[in-house]
mmCIF file with all atom_site columns, C-alpha atoms in Angstrom:
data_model
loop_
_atom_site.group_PDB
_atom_site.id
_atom_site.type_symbol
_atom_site.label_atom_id
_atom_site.label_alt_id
_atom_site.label_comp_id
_atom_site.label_asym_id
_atom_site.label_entity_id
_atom_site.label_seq_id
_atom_site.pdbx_PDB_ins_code
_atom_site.Cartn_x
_atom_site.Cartn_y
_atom_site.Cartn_z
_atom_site.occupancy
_atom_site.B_iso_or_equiv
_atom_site.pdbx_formal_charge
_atom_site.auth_seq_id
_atom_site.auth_comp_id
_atom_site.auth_asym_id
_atom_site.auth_atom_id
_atom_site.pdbx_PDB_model_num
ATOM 1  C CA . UNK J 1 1  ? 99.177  143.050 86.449 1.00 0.00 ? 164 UNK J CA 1
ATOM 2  C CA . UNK J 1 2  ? 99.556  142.099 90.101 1.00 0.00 ? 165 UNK J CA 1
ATOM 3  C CA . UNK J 1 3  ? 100.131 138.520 91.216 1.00 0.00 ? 166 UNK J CA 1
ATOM 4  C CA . UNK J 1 4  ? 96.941  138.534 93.825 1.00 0.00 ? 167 UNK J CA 1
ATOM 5  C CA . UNK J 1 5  ? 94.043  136.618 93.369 1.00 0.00 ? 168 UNK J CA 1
ATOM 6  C CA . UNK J 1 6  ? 90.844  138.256 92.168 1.00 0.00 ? 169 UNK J CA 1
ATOM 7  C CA . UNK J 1 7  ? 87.290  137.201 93.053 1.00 0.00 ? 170 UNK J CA 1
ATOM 8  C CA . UNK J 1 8  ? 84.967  135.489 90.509 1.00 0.00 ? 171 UNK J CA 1
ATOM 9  C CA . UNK J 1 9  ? 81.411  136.287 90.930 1.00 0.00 ? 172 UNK J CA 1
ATOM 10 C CA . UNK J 1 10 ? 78.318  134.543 89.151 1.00 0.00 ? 173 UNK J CA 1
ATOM 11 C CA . UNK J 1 11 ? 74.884  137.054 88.988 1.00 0.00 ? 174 UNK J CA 1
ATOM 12 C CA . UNK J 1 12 ? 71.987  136.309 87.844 1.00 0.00 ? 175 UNK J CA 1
ATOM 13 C CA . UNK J 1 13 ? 70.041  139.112 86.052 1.00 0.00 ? 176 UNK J CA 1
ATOM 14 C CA . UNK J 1 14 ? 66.674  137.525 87.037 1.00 0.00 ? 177 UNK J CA 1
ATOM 15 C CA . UNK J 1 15 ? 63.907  137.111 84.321 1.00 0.00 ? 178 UNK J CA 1
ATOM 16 C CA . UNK J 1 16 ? 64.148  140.192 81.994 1.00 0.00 ? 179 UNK J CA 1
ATOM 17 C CA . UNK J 1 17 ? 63.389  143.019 83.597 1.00 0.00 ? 180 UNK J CA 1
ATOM 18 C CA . UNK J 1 18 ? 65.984  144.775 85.339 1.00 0.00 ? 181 UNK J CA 1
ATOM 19 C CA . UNK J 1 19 ? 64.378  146.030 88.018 1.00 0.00 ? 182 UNK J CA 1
ATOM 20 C CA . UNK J 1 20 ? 64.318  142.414 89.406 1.00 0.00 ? 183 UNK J CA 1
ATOM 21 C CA . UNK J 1 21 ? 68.073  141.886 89.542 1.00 0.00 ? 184 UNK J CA 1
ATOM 22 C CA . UNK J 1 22 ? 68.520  141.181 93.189 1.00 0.00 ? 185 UNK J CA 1
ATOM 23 C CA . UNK J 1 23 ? 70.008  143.802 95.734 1.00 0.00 ? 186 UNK J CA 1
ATOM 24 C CA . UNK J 1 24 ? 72.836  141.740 96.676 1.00 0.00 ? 187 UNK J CA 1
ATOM 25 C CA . UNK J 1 25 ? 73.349  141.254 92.533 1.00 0.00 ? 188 UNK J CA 1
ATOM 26 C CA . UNK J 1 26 ? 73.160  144.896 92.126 1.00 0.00 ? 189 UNK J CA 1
ATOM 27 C CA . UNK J 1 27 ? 75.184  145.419 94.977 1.00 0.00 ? 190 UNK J CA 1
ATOM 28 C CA . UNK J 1 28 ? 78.305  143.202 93.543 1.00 0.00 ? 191 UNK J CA 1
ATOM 29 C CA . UNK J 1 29 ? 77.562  144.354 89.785 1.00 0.00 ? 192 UNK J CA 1
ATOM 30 C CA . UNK J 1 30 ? 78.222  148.360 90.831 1.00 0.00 ? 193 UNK J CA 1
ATOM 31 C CA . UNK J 1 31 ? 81.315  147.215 92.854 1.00 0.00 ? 194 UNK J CA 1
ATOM 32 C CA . UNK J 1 32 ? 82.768  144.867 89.686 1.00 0.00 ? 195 UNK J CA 1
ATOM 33 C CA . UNK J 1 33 ? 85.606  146.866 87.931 1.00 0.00 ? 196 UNK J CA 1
ATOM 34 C CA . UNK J 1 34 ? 85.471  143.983 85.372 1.00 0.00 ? 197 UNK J CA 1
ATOM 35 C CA . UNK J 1 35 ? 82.089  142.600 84.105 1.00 0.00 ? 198 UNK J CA 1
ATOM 36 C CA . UNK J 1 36 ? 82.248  139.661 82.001 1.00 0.00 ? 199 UNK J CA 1
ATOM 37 C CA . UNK J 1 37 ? 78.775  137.759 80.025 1.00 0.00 ? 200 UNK J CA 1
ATOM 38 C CA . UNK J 1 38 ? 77.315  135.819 77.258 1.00 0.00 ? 201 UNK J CA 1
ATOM 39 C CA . UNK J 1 39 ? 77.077  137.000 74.391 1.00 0.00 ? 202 UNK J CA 1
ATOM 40 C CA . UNK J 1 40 ? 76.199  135.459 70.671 1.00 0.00 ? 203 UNK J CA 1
ATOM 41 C CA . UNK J 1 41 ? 78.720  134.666 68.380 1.00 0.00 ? 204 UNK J CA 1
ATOM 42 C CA . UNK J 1 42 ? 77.289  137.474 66.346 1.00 0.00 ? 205 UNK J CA 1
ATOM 43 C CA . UNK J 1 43 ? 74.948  140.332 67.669 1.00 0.00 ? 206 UNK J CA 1
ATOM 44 C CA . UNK J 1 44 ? 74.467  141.624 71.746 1.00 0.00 ? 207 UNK J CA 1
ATOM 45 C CA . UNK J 1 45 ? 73.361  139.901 74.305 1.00 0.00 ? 208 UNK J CA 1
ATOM 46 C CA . UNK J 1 46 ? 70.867  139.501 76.180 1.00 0.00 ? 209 UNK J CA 1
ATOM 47 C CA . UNK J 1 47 ? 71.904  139.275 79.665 1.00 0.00 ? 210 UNK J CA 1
ATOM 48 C CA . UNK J 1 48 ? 74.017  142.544 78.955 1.00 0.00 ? 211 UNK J CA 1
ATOM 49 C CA . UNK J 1 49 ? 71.005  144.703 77.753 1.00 0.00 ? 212 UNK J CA 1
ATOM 50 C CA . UNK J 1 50 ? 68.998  143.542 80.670 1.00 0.00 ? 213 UNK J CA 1
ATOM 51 C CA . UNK J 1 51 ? 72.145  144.899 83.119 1.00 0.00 ? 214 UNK J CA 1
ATOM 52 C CA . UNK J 1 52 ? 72.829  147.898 80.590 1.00 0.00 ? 215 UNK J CA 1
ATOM 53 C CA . UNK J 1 53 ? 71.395  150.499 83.019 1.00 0.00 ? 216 UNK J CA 1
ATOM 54 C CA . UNK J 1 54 ? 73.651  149.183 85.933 1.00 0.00 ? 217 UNK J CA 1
ATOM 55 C CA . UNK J 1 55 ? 76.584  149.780 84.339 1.00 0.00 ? 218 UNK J CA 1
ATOM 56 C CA . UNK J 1 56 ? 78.995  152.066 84.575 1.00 0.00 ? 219 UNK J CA 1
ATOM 57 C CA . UNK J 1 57 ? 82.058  153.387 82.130 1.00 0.00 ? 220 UNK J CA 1
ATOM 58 C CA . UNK J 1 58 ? 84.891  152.548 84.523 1.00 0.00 ? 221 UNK J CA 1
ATOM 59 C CA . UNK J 1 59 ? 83.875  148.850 84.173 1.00 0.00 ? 222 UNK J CA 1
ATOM 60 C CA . UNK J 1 60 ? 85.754  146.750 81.713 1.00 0.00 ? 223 UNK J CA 1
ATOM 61 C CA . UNK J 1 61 ? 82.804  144.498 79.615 1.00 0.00 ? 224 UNK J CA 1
ATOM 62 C CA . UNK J 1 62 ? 84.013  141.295 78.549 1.00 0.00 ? 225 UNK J CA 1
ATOM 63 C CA . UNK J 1 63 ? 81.467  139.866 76.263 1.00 0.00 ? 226 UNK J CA 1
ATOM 64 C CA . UNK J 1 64 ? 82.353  136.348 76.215 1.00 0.00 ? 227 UNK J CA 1
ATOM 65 C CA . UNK J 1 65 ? 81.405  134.914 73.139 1.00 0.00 ? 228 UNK J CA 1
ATOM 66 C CA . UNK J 1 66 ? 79.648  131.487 72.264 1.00 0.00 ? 229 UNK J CA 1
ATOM 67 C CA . UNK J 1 67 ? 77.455  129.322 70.112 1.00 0.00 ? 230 UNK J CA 1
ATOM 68 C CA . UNK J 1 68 ? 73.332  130.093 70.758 1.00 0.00 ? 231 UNK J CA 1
ATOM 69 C CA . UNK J 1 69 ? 70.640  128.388 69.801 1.00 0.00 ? 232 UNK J CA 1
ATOM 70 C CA . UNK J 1 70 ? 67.162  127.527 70.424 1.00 0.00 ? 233 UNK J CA 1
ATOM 71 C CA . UNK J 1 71 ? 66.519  125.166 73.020 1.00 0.00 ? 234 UNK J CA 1
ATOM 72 C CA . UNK J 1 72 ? 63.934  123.178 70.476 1.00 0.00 ? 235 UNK J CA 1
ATOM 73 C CA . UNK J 1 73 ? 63.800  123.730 66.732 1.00 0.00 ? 236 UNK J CA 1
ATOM 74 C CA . UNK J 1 74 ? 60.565  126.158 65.713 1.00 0.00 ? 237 UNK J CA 1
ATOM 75 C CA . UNK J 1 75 ? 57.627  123.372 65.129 1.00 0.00 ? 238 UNK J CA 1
ATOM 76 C CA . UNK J 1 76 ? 55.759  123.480 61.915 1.00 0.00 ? 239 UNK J CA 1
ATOM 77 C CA . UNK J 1 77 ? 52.394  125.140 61.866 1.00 0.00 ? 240 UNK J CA 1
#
């Protein structure tokens, strides 16, 4: 591993449908040889699936793993 600093870049996958990640996202998520994002403690995530057909097998995927849950608990019908 080489002493020199890396770059850290944040992208935002957009709404769901990957055909609205941004050019400039799409751009710096082809050139990435390391992609890291959210994932569940247990199951895939979200974010990944929507940048799934991006991806390439050179990359490294780093799903980094943490608590999720709902933003509001289901309401009772």
């Amino acid at each position: 591993m080489s002493g020199a600093p890396g770059r850290l870049y944040g992208i935002g996958v957009g709404p769901g449908d990957p055909e609205l990640i941004t050019l400039k996202g799409l751009r710096l998520l082809r050139a990435a040889p390391v992609i890291a994002y959210p994932a569940p403690e247990q199951g895939d995530s979200f974010a990944r699936s929507i940048a799934a057909s991006w991806l390439e097998a050179r990359q490294r995927e780093i799903p980094i793993r943490i608590p999720m849950r709902p933003a509001h608990p289901p309401r009772a019908v």
